[in-house]
Each structure stands twice: as structure tokens, then as C-alpha cells.
Short mmCIF file of C-alpha atoms in Angstrom, two decimals:
data_model
loop_
_atom_site.label_atom_id
_atom_site.label_comp_id
_atom_site.label_asym_id
_atom_site.label_seq_id
_atom_site.Cartn_x
_atom_site.Cartn_y
_atom_site.Cartn_z
CA MET A 5 7.40 -2.70 281.25
CA LYS A 6 8.74 -0.45 278.76
CA LEU A 7 7.36 -0.34 275.10
CA SER A 8 10.65 -1.40 273.42
CA SER A 9 10.96 -4.39 275.81
CA VAL A 10 7.45 -5.58 274.82
CA PHE A 11 8.36 -5.33 271.18
CA TYR A 12 11.55 -7.03 271.73
CA ILE A 13 9.64 -9.97 273.49
CA PHE A 14 7.18 -9.76 270.85
CA LEU A 15 9.71 -10.24 268.14
CA VAL A 16 11.38 -13.35 270.02
CA ILE A 17 7.96 -14.78 269.85
CA ILE A 18 7.62 -14.38 266.31
CA SER A 19 10.81 -15.63 265.62
CA TYR A 20 10.36 -19.05 267.37
CA ALA A 21 6.87 -19.15 266.10
CA CYS A 22 8.44 -18.97 262.26
CA ALA A 23 11.26 -21.14 263.29
CA GLY A 24 12.29 -23.61 260.68
CA ASN A 25 14.02 -27.20 260.65
CA ILE A 26 17.31 -26.90 258.86
CA LEU A 27 19.32 -29.80 257.78
CA PHE A 28 23.19 -28.41 257.95
CA LEU A 29 25.47 -30.36 255.94
CA VAL A 30 29.54 -30.03 256.64
CA PRO A 31 31.15 -33.10 255.55
CA PHE A 32 34.48 -31.60 255.23
CA ASN A 33 36.27 -31.64 258.46
CA GLY A 34 38.71 -28.76 257.93
CA PRO A 35 38.73 -27.12 261.19
CA SER A 36 39.10 -23.36 259.81
CA HIS A 37 36.16 -24.35 257.43
CA TRP A 38 33.85 -25.86 260.57
CA LEU A 39 35.08 -22.84 262.61
CA PHE A 40 33.49 -20.43 260.06
CA LEU A 41 30.45 -22.58 259.44
CA SER A 42 29.63 -23.09 263.24
CA HIS A 43 28.84 -19.52 263.64
CA PHE A 44 25.93 -19.89 261.18
CA ILE A 45 24.71 -22.92 263.25
CA ARG A 46 25.37 -20.90 266.38
CA GLU A 47 23.26 -17.61 265.00
CA LEU A 48 20.41 -20.06 263.53
CA LEU A 49 19.93 -21.71 267.12
CA ASN A 50 19.86 -18.21 268.47
CA ARG A 51 17.04 -17.27 266.25
CA GLY A 52 14.98 -20.06 267.59
CA HIS A 53 15.68 -22.23 264.54
CA HIS A 54 16.02 -26.05 264.81
CA VAL A 55 19.32 -27.39 263.25
CA THR A 56 20.64 -31.09 262.47
CA ALA A 57 24.08 -30.83 261.39
CA ILE A 58 26.16 -33.69 259.64
CA THR A 59 29.61 -33.02 260.83
CA GLY A 60 33.04 -34.60 261.56
CA ILE A 61 34.01 -32.13 264.22
CA LYS A 62 31.59 -31.93 267.17
CA TYR A 63 29.67 -28.71 268.35
CA THR A 64 31.21 -27.49 271.44
CA TYR A 65 29.45 -24.32 272.02
CA SER A 66 26.57 -24.34 274.81
CA VAL A 67 24.04 -27.05 274.42
CA ASN A 68 20.86 -26.27 272.62
CA SER A 69 17.77 -28.69 272.54
CA ASN A 70 17.05 -27.26 269.12
CA TYR A 71 20.32 -28.78 268.02
CA THR A 72 20.94 -32.34 266.63
CA GLU A 73 24.24 -33.70 265.60
CA ILE A 74 24.82 -36.56 263.18
CA LEU A 75 28.49 -37.35 263.79
CA ILE A 76 30.95 -38.53 261.08
CA ASP A 77 32.96 -40.46 263.43
CA PRO A 78 35.95 -41.29 263.05
CA PRO A 79 36.31 -38.01 260.81
CA TYR A 80 38.09 -37.91 257.49
CA ASP A 81 41.82 -37.94 257.92
CA PHE A 82 42.71 -34.96 255.58
CA SER A 83 46.43 -36.01 256.04
CA THR A 84 45.90 -38.61 253.76
CA PHE A 85 45.98 -36.12 251.03
CA VAL A 86 48.17 -33.38 252.02
CA SER A 87 50.80 -33.85 254.71
CA ASN A 88 52.44 -31.00 256.97
CA ASP A 89 55.94 -32.03 255.57
CA ASP A 90 54.86 -31.73 251.98
CA VAL A 91 53.23 -28.29 252.55
CA PHE A 92 56.48 -26.94 254.20
CA GLU A 93 58.22 -28.31 251.21
CA THR A 94 55.93 -26.29 249.31
CA LYS A 95 54.63 -28.97 246.89
CA TYR A 96 51.25 -27.61 246.15
CA THR A 97 52.29 -24.49 244.20
CA SER A 98 51.17 -25.50 240.50
CA PRO A 99 47.45 -24.62 240.05
CA PHE A 100 46.90 -27.13 237.31
CA SER A 101 48.02 -30.24 239.49
CA SER A 102 45.89 -28.61 242.55
CA VAL A 103 42.70 -28.63 240.45
CA LYS A 104 43.02 -32.28 240.00
CA TRP A 105 43.89 -32.49 243.66
CA LEU A 106 40.91 -30.84 244.97
CA TYR A 107 38.31 -32.64 242.87
CA THR A 108 40.06 -35.72 244.12
CA LEU A 109 39.92 -34.84 247.59
CA GLY A 110 36.37 -33.59 247.19
CA LEU A 111 35.28 -37.04 245.82
CA ASP A 112 37.20 -39.05 248.56
CA ASN A 113 35.64 -36.93 251.16
CA SER A 114 32.22 -36.87 250.15
CA GLU A 115 32.18 -40.78 249.90
CA TYR A 116 33.86 -40.87 253.05
CA GLY A 117 31.01 -39.16 254.76
CA LEU A 118 28.27 -40.77 252.78
CA LYS A 119 28.97 -44.37 253.60
CA ASN A 120 29.24 -43.50 257.31
CA LEU A 121 26.60 -45.78 259.23
CA ASN A 122 25.10 -42.51 260.91
CA VAL A 123 24.62 -40.56 257.76
CA GLN A 124 23.31 -43.78 256.04
CA ARG A 125 20.46 -43.97 258.49
CA LEU A 126 19.31 -40.61 257.42
CA ILE A 127 19.46 -41.69 253.85
CA GLN A 128 17.75 -44.58 254.37
CA SER A 129 14.85 -43.20 256.86
CA GLU A 130 11.27 -43.10 255.35
CA ASN A 131 9.10 -40.22 256.38
CA GLU A 132 10.83 -39.73 259.76
CA HIS A 133 12.19 -36.43 259.21
CA HIS A 134 11.19 -33.34 257.77
CA PHE A 135 13.34 -30.23 256.65
CA ASP A 136 12.17 -26.84 255.52
CA LEU A 137 15.89 -25.94 254.26
CA VAL A 138 19.09 -27.82 253.32
CA ILE A 139 22.26 -25.67 253.84
CA SER A 140 25.42 -27.16 252.63
CA GLU A 141 29.02 -25.93 252.23
CA GLN A 142 29.98 -25.24 248.91
CA PHE A 143 33.26 -26.84 248.67
CA TYR A 144 33.58 -29.85 246.43
CA GLN A 145 30.85 -32.00 247.77
CA GLU A 146 28.11 -31.78 245.43
CA THR A 147 26.87 -35.15 245.71
CA TRP A 148 25.53 -34.00 249.08
CA LEU A 149 23.09 -32.19 247.51
CA MET A 150 20.90 -34.94 247.01
CA PHE A 151 19.70 -34.59 250.49
CA ALA A 152 17.58 -31.60 249.13
CA HIS A 153 16.01 -34.18 246.67
CA LYS A 154 15.29 -36.70 249.22
CA PHE A 155 13.75 -34.22 251.65
CA ASN A 156 11.88 -32.07 248.72
CA ALA A 157 13.77 -28.85 250.39
CA PRO A 158 15.22 -25.56 248.88
CA ILE A 159 19.06 -25.24 249.14
CA VAL A 160 21.36 -22.55 250.49
CA THR A 161 25.03 -23.12 249.96
CA ILE A 162 27.94 -21.14 251.94
CA SER A 163 31.07 -20.88 250.17
CA SER A 164 33.86 -20.33 252.74
CA MET A 165 36.59 -19.87 249.87
CA GLY A 166 34.74 -17.04 247.77
CA TYR A 167 33.70 -17.38 244.30
CA SER A 168 34.56 -20.01 241.60
CA ASP A 169 33.89 -20.41 238.14
CA TYR A 170 31.51 -23.46 238.53
CA MET A 171 29.29 -21.20 241.00
CA ASP A 172 28.96 -18.52 238.04
CA TYR A 173 27.80 -21.48 235.74
CA ALA A 174 25.61 -22.88 238.05
CA ASN A 175 23.66 -19.65 238.38
CA GLY A 176 23.72 -18.79 234.30
CA LEU A 177 26.73 -16.68 234.52
CA VAL A 178 29.82 -17.01 232.24
CA THR A 179 32.81 -16.18 234.18
CA PRO A 180 34.71 -13.06 232.13
CA TRP A 181 38.35 -14.71 232.01
CA ALA A 182 39.40 -11.26 230.58
CA TYR A 183 39.60 -10.05 233.94
CA VAL A 184 38.54 -12.34 236.55
CA PRO A 185 41.62 -14.94 237.36
CA HIS A 186 40.99 -18.54 238.43
CA LEU A 187 40.75 -19.07 242.17
CA LEU A 188 43.87 -20.66 242.07
CA LEU A 189 46.01 -18.08 240.25
CA ASN A 190 47.97 -15.51 242.11
CA PHE A 191 46.75 -12.94 239.40
CA SER A 192 45.10 -9.59 239.95
CA ASP A 193 42.08 -8.29 237.73
CA LYS A 194 44.86 -6.46 235.52
CA MET A 195 46.30 -9.47 233.81
CA THR A 196 48.90 -9.29 231.25
CA PHE A 197 48.55 -11.02 227.76
CA TRP A 198 50.68 -14.02 229.02
CA GLN A 199 48.67 -14.26 232.18
CA ARG A 200 45.29 -14.08 230.46
CA VAL A 201 46.81 -16.85 228.09
CA GLU A 202 47.51 -19.03 231.38
CA ASN A 203 44.03 -18.10 232.97
CA VAL A 204 42.24 -19.19 229.92
CA LEU A 205 44.21 -22.59 229.80
CA LEU A 206 43.65 -23.20 233.44
CA SER A 207 39.91 -22.28 233.28
CA LEU A 208 39.41 -24.66 230.22
CA TYR A 209 41.34 -27.12 232.13
CA ASP A 210 39.30 -27.00 235.17
CA LYS A 211 36.12 -27.03 232.89
CA TYR A 212 37.43 -30.02 231.21
CA LEU A 213 38.08 -32.18 234.48
CA ARG A 214 34.69 -30.95 235.95
CA LEU A 215 32.70 -32.33 233.16
CA THR A 216 34.65 -35.46 231.94
CA PHE A 217 35.85 -36.33 235.57
CA TYR A 218 34.42 -34.63 238.73
CA MET A 219 30.86 -34.50 237.88
CA PRO A 220 30.45 -38.10 236.27
CA GLU A 221 32.21 -39.61 239.51
CA ASN A 222 29.65 -37.49 241.42
CA ASN A 223 26.94 -39.02 239.62
CA LYS A 224 28.28 -42.22 240.43
CA LEU A 225 28.41 -41.60 244.00
CA ALA A 226 24.91 -40.21 244.07
CA GLU A 227 23.64 -43.57 242.17
CA LYS A 228 25.64 -45.62 244.88
CA TYR A 229 24.42 -43.95 248.10
CA PHE A 230 21.09 -42.67 247.31
CA GLY A 231 19.65 -44.51 244.34
CA SER A 232 18.01 -47.54 246.09
CA ALA A 233 16.94 -45.25 248.86
CA LEU A 234 15.27 -42.84 246.84
CA LYS A 235 13.67 -45.32 244.28
CA SER A 236 10.03 -44.44 245.38
CA GLN A 237 10.81 -40.63 244.40
CA GLY A 238 11.29 -41.74 240.76
CA PRO A 239 14.67 -41.31 238.56
CA LEU A 240 17.64 -39.79 240.58
CA PRO A 241 18.23 -36.21 239.03
CA ARG A 242 21.95 -35.48 237.92
CA VAL A 243 24.25 -33.74 240.17
CA GLU A 244 24.36 -30.81 237.63
CA ASP A 245 20.77 -30.38 237.78
CA MET A 246 20.90 -30.22 241.56
CA GLU A 247 23.61 -27.60 241.53
CA LYS A 248 21.17 -25.45 239.09
CA LYS A 249 18.60 -25.77 241.97
CA ILE A 250 20.53 -24.06 244.78
CA ASP A 251 18.54 -21.15 245.45
CA VAL A 252 20.91 -18.67 247.32
CA MET A 253 24.64 -19.03 247.43
CA LEU A 254 26.19 -17.04 250.35
CA VAL A 255 29.92 -16.21 249.51
CA ASN A 256 32.71 -15.26 251.83
CA PHE A 257 33.28 -12.35 249.71
CA ASN A 258 34.05 -8.49 250.42
CA HIS A 259 34.76 -5.87 247.87
CA ALA A 260 37.42 -4.02 250.31
CA ILE A 261 39.79 -7.13 249.85
CA SER A 262 38.50 -8.73 246.44
CA LYS A 263 38.05 -6.88 243.16
CA PRO A 264 34.22 -6.74 241.55
CA ARG A 265 33.05 -9.45 239.55
CA PRO A 266 29.80 -10.14 237.57
CA SER A 267 27.18 -11.90 240.10
CA MET A 268 23.62 -12.77 240.27
CA PRO A 269 21.00 -11.54 242.91
CA ASN A 270 20.95 -14.90 244.59
CA GLN A 271 24.70 -14.81 245.07
CA ILE A 272 25.04 -12.87 248.37
CA ASN A 273 28.36 -11.57 249.73
CA ILE A 274 28.81 -12.07 253.41
CA GLY A 275 32.73 -11.60 254.05
CA GLY A 276 33.27 -11.18 257.49
CA ALA A 277 30.00 -12.73 258.94
CA HIS A 278 31.77 -14.67 261.55
CA ILE A 279 33.30 -11.44 262.92
CA LYS A 280 31.75 -9.99 266.14
CA PRO A 281 31.96 -6.52 266.25
CA LYS A 282 32.49 -6.50 270.02
CA PRO A 283 35.35 -9.09 270.91
CA LYS A 284 35.14 -11.10 273.91
CA LEU A 285 37.60 -10.87 276.98
CA LEU A 286 40.83 -12.84 276.38
CA PRO A 287 42.37 -15.77 278.80
CA THR A 288 43.97 -14.28 281.71
CA GLU A 289 47.51 -15.11 280.66
CA ILE A 290 47.15 -13.72 276.92
CA GLN A 291 45.18 -10.88 278.17
CA LYS A 292 47.94 -9.97 280.59
CA PHE A 293 50.52 -10.38 278.17
CA ILE A 294 49.20 -8.13 275.53
CA ASP A 295 48.11 -5.53 277.84
CA GLU A 296 51.83 -5.29 279.23
CA ALA A 297 53.42 -4.80 275.96
CA GLU A 298 54.84 -1.35 275.71
CA ASN A 299 55.88 -1.78 272.16
CA GLY A 300 52.82 -3.91 271.04
CA VAL A 301 52.46 -7.24 269.90
CA ILE A 302 53.03 -9.27 266.83
CA TYR A 303 50.57 -12.39 266.38
CA MET A 304 51.53 -15.58 264.00
CA SER A 305 49.22 -18.26 263.05
CA LEU A 306 49.89 -20.61 260.13
CA GLY A 307 46.22 -21.61 260.42
CA ALA A 308 44.34 -24.57 261.59
CA TYR A 309 45.74 -27.19 259.29
CA VAL A 310 49.63 -26.15 258.88
CA LYS A 311 51.06 -26.82 261.89
CA SER A 312 53.93 -24.59 263.06
CA ALA A 313 55.12 -27.45 265.56
CA SER A 314 55.56 -29.61 262.30
CA MET A 315 58.03 -27.27 260.64
CA PRO A 316 61.75 -28.00 260.50
CA VAL A 317 63.55 -27.14 263.64
CA GLU A 318 66.13 -25.08 261.66
CA LYS A 319 63.44 -22.93 260.28
CA MET A 320 61.59 -22.73 263.46
CA GLN A 321 64.99 -21.29 265.23
CA GLU A 322 65.26 -18.85 262.56
CA PHE A 323 61.73 -17.57 263.41
CA LEU A 324 62.91 -17.34 267.15
CA ASN A 325 66.11 -15.68 266.57
CA ALA A 326 64.15 -13.02 264.33
CA PHE A 327 61.65 -12.80 267.11
CA GLY A 328 64.09 -12.21 269.79
CA GLN A 329 65.96 -9.23 268.41
CA LEU A 330 62.37 -7.40 268.03
CA LYS A 331 61.03 -4.83 270.71
CA GLN A 332 57.61 -5.99 270.19
CA ARG A 333 56.10 -9.37 272.21
CA VAL A 334 55.22 -12.21 269.96
CA LEU A 335 52.34 -14.56 270.44
CA TRP A 336 52.81 -17.63 268.10
CA LYS A 337 49.85 -20.29 267.95
CA PHE A 338 51.95 -23.41 268.36
CA GLU A 339 50.34 -26.83 268.37
CA SER A 340 52.52 -28.96 270.79
CA ASP A 341 53.27 -28.90 274.52
CA ASN A 342 57.07 -29.52 273.65
CA LEU A 343 58.02 -26.09 273.33
CA PRO A 344 61.55 -24.93 272.34
CA GLU A 345 63.55 -22.69 274.24
CA LEU A 346 61.76 -19.45 273.77
CA PRO A 347 63.15 -15.65 274.08
CA LYS A 348 61.62 -13.50 276.66
CA ASN A 349 59.19 -11.60 274.36
CA VAL A 350 57.72 -14.60 272.96
CA MET A 351 54.54 -16.99 273.95
CA MET A 352 53.60 -19.87 272.42
CA LYS A 353 50.12 -21.60 272.94
CA LYS A 354 48.41 -24.39 271.24
CA TRP A 355 45.03 -22.69 270.99
CA MET A 356 44.44 -18.92 270.60
CA PRO A 357 41.06 -16.77 270.25
CA GLN A 358 42.39 -15.25 266.88
CA ALA A 359 39.51 -12.93 266.03
CA ASP A 360 39.67 -11.35 269.73
CA ILE A 361 43.40 -11.19 269.80
CA LEU A 362 43.40 -9.47 266.34
CA ALA A 363 40.92 -6.81 267.82
CA HIS A 364 43.04 -5.83 270.74
CA LYS A 365 44.29 -2.39 270.43
CA ASN A 366 48.12 -3.39 271.15
CA VAL A 367 48.20 -5.67 268.29
CA ARG A 368 50.37 -4.31 265.69
CA LEU A 369 51.24 -6.70 263.01
CA PHE A 370 49.73 -10.51 261.96
CA ILE A 371 52.00 -13.01 260.47
CA THR A 372 49.57 -15.33 258.48
CA HIS A 373 49.56 -18.26 256.08
CA GLY A 374 47.12 -16.45 254.13
CA GLY A 375 43.87 -18.34 254.48
CA MET A 376 40.63 -16.62 253.54
CA PHE A 377 39.53 -16.35 257.57
CA GLY A 378 42.51 -15.07 258.93
CA THR A 379 43.04 -12.68 255.84
CA THR A 380 39.40 -11.42 256.51
CA GLU A 381 39.98 -10.93 260.15
CA GLY A 382 43.37 -9.12 259.79
CA THR A 383 41.76 -6.91 257.22
CA TYR A 384 38.67 -6.16 259.49
CA ASN A 385 40.93 -5.03 262.28
CA GLY A 386 43.08 -3.02 259.97
CA LEU A 387 46.53 -4.52 260.53
CA PRO A 388 49.43 -4.86 258.58
CA MET A 389 50.10 -8.60 257.52
CA LEU A 390 53.24 -10.67 256.53
CA PHE A 391 52.04 -13.45 254.23
CA ILE A 392 53.82 -16.81 254.34
CA PRO A 393 51.47 -18.71 251.81
CA PHE A 394 51.70 -22.18 251.07
CA TYR A 395 48.86 -23.52 248.67
CA GLY A 396 45.43 -22.92 247.31
CA ASP A 397 44.02 -19.26 247.48
CA GLN A 398 46.67 -18.43 249.79
CA HIS A 399 49.23 -16.63 247.18
CA ARG A 400 46.16 -14.90 245.72
CA ASN A 401 45.03 -13.75 249.08
CA ALA A 402 48.70 -12.53 249.33
CA LEU A 403 48.91 -10.86 246.09
CA LYS A 404 45.57 -8.74 246.73
CA ALA A 405 46.82 -7.54 250.32
CA GLU A 406 50.22 -6.38 248.75
CA ALA A 407 48.45 -4.74 245.91
CA ALA A 408 46.26 -3.06 248.34
CA GLY A 409 49.45 -1.96 250.11
CA THR A 410 48.47 -3.42 253.51
CA ALA A 411 51.09 -6.49 253.49
CA LEU A 412 54.18 -8.08 252.26
CA THR A 413 54.85 -11.59 251.50
CA LEU A 414 57.80 -13.94 252.40
CA ARG A 415 58.07 -17.45 250.75
CA PHE A 416 58.61 -20.14 253.59
CA ALA A 417 61.66 -21.45 251.65
CA GLU A 418 63.34 -17.61 251.79
CA ILE A 419 62.61 -17.58 255.51
CA ASN A 420 66.13 -16.69 257.58
CA ALA A 421 66.40 -14.79 260.64
CA ASP A 422 67.53 -11.68 258.47
CA THR A 423 64.87 -11.69 255.88
CA LEU A 424 62.07 -12.34 258.47
CA LYS A 425 63.24 -9.32 260.55
CA SER A 426 63.56 -7.08 257.43
CA LYS A 427 60.23 -7.63 256.52
CA LEU A 428 58.85 -7.27 259.87
CA ASN A 429 60.63 -4.13 260.48
CA GLU A 430 59.27 -2.52 257.27
CA LEU A 431 55.69 -3.34 258.34
CA LEU A 432 56.23 -2.14 261.50
CA GLN A 433 58.41 0.92 261.09
CA ASN A 434 56.92 2.28 257.59
CA LYS A 435 53.58 3.84 258.45
CA LYS A 436 51.96 3.75 255.15
CA TYR A 437 51.09 -0.12 255.59
CA TYR A 438 49.25 0.83 259.08
CA GLU A 439 47.64 3.66 257.46
CA LYS A 440 46.50 1.66 254.50
CA ALA A 441 45.32 -1.31 256.58
CA GLN A 442 43.22 1.34 258.40
CA ASP A 443 41.60 2.80 255.53
CA VAL A 444 40.66 -0.74 254.07
CA SER A 445 39.28 -1.63 257.23
CA ARG A 446 36.98 1.12 257.19
CA VAL A 447 35.75 0.40 253.75
CA PHE A 448 35.23 -3.36 254.73
CA LYS A 449 33.17 -2.39 257.68
CA ASP A 450 31.06 0.20 256.20
CA SER A 451 27.91 -1.67 255.13
CA PRO A 452 24.24 -0.94 256.09
CA ILE A 453 23.74 -4.33 257.58
CA HIS A 454 26.17 -6.95 259.24
CA PRO A 455 27.01 -9.68 256.89
CA MET A 456 25.67 -12.49 259.51
CA ASP A 457 22.42 -10.60 259.64
CA SER A 458 22.42 -10.60 255.79
CA ALA A 459 23.15 -14.30 255.65
CA ILE A 460 20.66 -15.24 258.06
CA PHE A 461 17.96 -12.96 256.22
CA TYR A 462 18.29 -14.50 253.03
CA VAL A 463 18.38 -18.25 255.06
CA GLU A 464 14.81 -17.29 256.19
CA TYR A 465 14.03 -15.73 252.93
CA VAL A 466 14.31 -19.08 251.21
CA MET A 467 12.28 -20.69 253.96
CA ARG A 468 9.45 -18.39 253.83
CA HIS A 469 9.28 -18.54 250.11
CA LYS A 470 10.16 -22.28 249.67
CA GLY A 471 12.89 -21.20 247.48
CA ALA A 472 14.23 -18.00 245.45
CA LYS A 473 12.91 -18.46 241.93
CA TYR A 474 12.59 -14.54 241.96
CA LEU A 475 16.36 -14.17 242.69
CA LYS A 476 17.36 -16.75 239.80
CA SER A 477 17.93 -16.23 236.19
CA SER A 478 16.53 -18.16 233.37
CA ALA A 479 20.19 -18.08 232.19
CA ILE A 480 20.63 -21.50 234.17
CA GLU A 481 18.37 -23.25 231.55
CA LEU A 482 20.72 -22.05 228.45
CA SER A 483 23.54 -24.10 226.90
CA TRP A 484 26.87 -22.58 227.24
CA TYR A 485 26.79 -21.57 223.33
CA GLU A 486 23.36 -20.12 223.82
CA ASN A 487 24.58 -18.26 226.66
CA LEU A 488 27.61 -16.75 224.80
CA LEU A 489 25.10 -16.23 221.78
CA LEU A 490 27.47 -18.28 219.59
CA ASP A 491 24.22 -19.71 217.73
CA ILE A 492 23.59 -16.44 216.75
CA VAL A 493 27.15 -15.54 215.85
CA GLY A 494 26.95 -18.82 213.89
CA LEU A 495 23.98 -17.86 212.02
CA CYS A 496 25.16 -14.27 211.12
CA PHE A 497 28.74 -15.90 210.18
CA SER A 498 26.72 -18.41 207.96
CA ILE A 499 24.56 -15.79 206.38
CA VAL A 500 27.51 -14.02 205.15
CA ILE A 501 29.22 -16.92 204.12
CA LEU A 502 26.31 -17.91 201.95
CA THR A 503 25.73 -14.21 200.81
CA ILE A 504 29.42 -14.26 199.52
CA LEU A 505 29.16 -17.69 197.82
CA LEU A 506 25.82 -16.52 196.15
CA ILE A 507 27.47 -13.51 194.83
CA PHE A 508 30.55 -15.35 194.06
CA LEU A 509 28.34 -18.06 191.91
CA LEU A 510 26.34 -15.35 190.47
CA VAL A 511 29.40 -13.34 189.32
CA LYS A 512 30.55 -16.39 187.79
CA LEU A 513 27.20 -17.28 185.93
CA ILE A 514 27.18 -13.68 184.76
CA LYS A 515 30.56 -14.22 183.62
CA LYS A 516 29.83 -17.42 181.78
CA ALA A 517 26.59 -16.12 180.22
CA LEU A 518 28.75 -12.96 178.99
CA SER A 519 31.17 -15.64 177.61
CA GLN A 520 28.50 -17.47 176.07
CA THR A 521 27.19 -14.45 174.47
CA LYS A 522 30.65 -13.33 172.94
CA ASP A 523 31.04 -16.81 171.68
CA LEU A 524 27.97 -16.62 169.90
CA LYS A 525 28.49 -13.11 168.30
CA LEU A 526 31.92 -14.33 167.21
CA LYS A 527 30.27 -17.49 165.05
CA HIS A 528 27.66 -15.33 163.38
CA SER A 529 30.21 -12.83 162.26
#
């Protein structure tokens, strides 16, 4: 047997010997979120770890004896908060209303999962389970951090949406609003004066809502669903305190598509972790359709939630009219078996392996809603993109890609056959978009370690050391005014004011003394 084979077997044995028992929390059942997070579950299982996942979406990869599923069934109905009709009518464009909407969604989704009988059994269990680590998605579900308190386990979170101000605060950072725009604003890091004004106002409003509405409601949920079950462990900690106990945050962020911002050593950038360097073979029909495309292929998907099949019929026809005039073939993810009459160069499927399609050498262009995952996959594969953003961070992702010179944006309300065809032809015929996309792709991939390997290293690091105190700053213990040195500024300001007052009083006393001396001299004379 070769030495390398022996070494590999040794590493596998060591890996399994050091396997951890991990509780993986995915209460939000957004399909794209689950698709992203399930890659981490699969990788952990492949490395010999035991994973118990609380999820609203069933794990469909190959069965593994190390995997246990606590299913939230029926899953949370996201459409109660946002309907496809409202999305296509672009009703979610105000960042101020979106902040309140996200917090309300998070609270509603969190409670829905916590009151599920399967989840309650785990909460009420006594000494039946042991976990070396709790992994939770960082997406408006802070109440669920109480599982780490219950099992006395360290915490790793995975932020599928990138960075946000509250993540900075939980790590002792003060977000520099002068050049870091709020997550929901489609501003670059080079903001105008009035953009900075809006950024400050929105960020303050977000902080106000979080302090006065969102976190108090999280604490109520924690008391309601964990309070009685964890009485033996003493008083329930505040959710805010559990947030500060997060050991490592794995963040869907890559400098090739996002501008630098301050971070702490326990905030690890893992943008592209879900992308495999070697794509899989495509389903036969799709593979043949792409392989035989002499002029290349355009791939279109509006994401896992926004359904193309739900768009107004007249808009759908505008897309088809534009596509029918192109020499390229078009693959369109269309979530219905009831297909419209299609041009010869268009294929529709309810599901498509997006990452593998985008990696095909014949794909020339990606039409996307601008979600973080699609944007990442398009960038990784060096494709020009046409963004059709609807809500959330999609507008900002579109802006960043346009600024990088790799994409164009078309508002859904502005779409007709002519505007769509014009944008597509510009992206296809002007080589600067492809060349720039290739440049950004090379930067994206240029890393000493694959993001998934980096993510798993830090997960295992936290388990090995039972936390990550060496990566955390003592700034988390400071109040906001101490962090900004406002107490020192206040002291200095007070000293200056007192000095000025003392000088003023001293001058006044001297003037009074001189005046009295002068009066005495006049009396004597």
C-alpha cells in the first residue's frame, strides 16, 4: 500500500475519532437559505461529525447514519408575509419599512418553530442529549441562541446574507456609517452627503427598533418557550447577552464583490463556500440543450422564492418575445408544468442545477433577481449578469455588480421586449462586460484555501477549544459610549468648560477687586 494511502486512512480515522456532536438550527425555511446551509451539513457529515438539524425542509442528500432530523412540519408559510404578486408589483422597495418587516418576520418565524411539538420535545428534554456545538443561521432568529444556553455549548453562526450592523455590535465593533452603507441601502462605499444622511437615519432607526421592539420581543419569546424548561439552570440570560457569546460568525462575504469593512478575527469570510470547484454532470436533456448551442446560452432564474410562473402573463410574453429574437438559446427556471407557447430557442424547467449550469463553458449570460447566492455563483463563474432586483439586498447587489462593470440592471416595471433585448445585446456584444467578469472571477477564486475548508476549520476549532475566546475582543463588554470614547470626550469637554468658567470667574473677581480698590482710592482722595 502506498504511503500516501496510509496517510489518508490515518487522517480519516483521526477525523472520525475527533468527531463532534453538533446541533444545527435552520428554523427559517427559505429554499435558497436551506440550499446554502445544507452544504455545510453535508460537509460536516462527510468529515465524520454527528449532526442534528432542526429544519422546516427535509434533507434530501444521501442518507447518513450520523444525521438526525427534527422536522418543523408543516413548515412556516413565508407567503403570509410576502406574496409573489406583491413582489412583482415592487411593494418592498422602502428600506425603512423593510427593517420593520424583517424584524416582524423573524419574530413570527422564530415563534412558529419554537412552539412546534418536535422542537418542544428537545427543549423539554432532560440530560438526554449532549452537543459539543450549536450552529445557527444568523438570520433574525436570535431567540434560538438559547439552545446554546440549554446545552452549555459554544456557538457558531452562519450569515447567509453577509454583514449587518448588529453583527458588528455583537462583536464590539462600531459600524463606520461614513463609508459602510446599511444592508438595505443600494449605496456604494463612496456615498454623497445626502446618502450619508439617509444611511445614518436608517441605521439609527434600525438600532432604535432593535433596542425598543425586536430584542424585548425576543426576550419574551425566550422566557415563554425556554423559561420553565431551564429553571434548574438559574435565571435565563438575556438574548442580547447570548448574542455576545457567539464564538465565530461565518459570513457570506467575498472582497471581489463587496467592499472592505472593519471586522473582528472571529468574523470569517466564506463567500462561495457552497460552490464546488468541479461541477457535476447536468441532466441529459439540459446538457444536450447547452452543448448544442452554437451561439451560447442565457440562463434565467428569479431565485427560489420569486416564481417566474407567478409573474403577470403580459410580462411573461414580453420576455418570450425578446428571447425569441435572440440567436442564443435560453434556459429559464419556470416553476410550473403549465408552460406557455415557447420560441424554439427557449427551454423551461421547474428545477435546474443552477451552479452546475453556470459553470458550463457555453453559458454566456445570467439573468438574475440579484440574491446573494446567485450573485456569488455568477461572479465565481465569470459571467456578465442582468439584474432584475425586487427587494432586500438585491438592489444593492445589483449596484455593486454594475459598479464593478460586470452587469446591468433592469427594473421589473420597465421590462418590455425592446428594453430587455437592448440590455441583453449590450451585455452579449460589448466584450468589456465579459472581460471584467472574468477579471473579478479570478480575484474571487484567488484564495489560499477554499471557503468551505475555512468554515469547517473554524467550526472544528471552536469544538476543540470549547469556544473561541482568543478571537473575541473585550470591546463586547463596553457600552456604546465607552466604545466611542464619548465618556472621555465628555470629560475633556467638561474640563474645557470648567476651565473657561474658572477663567471667567477669576477675571470677574479680579475686575471686581480692581474696581473696589479704585473706589477706595477715590474715597481717600
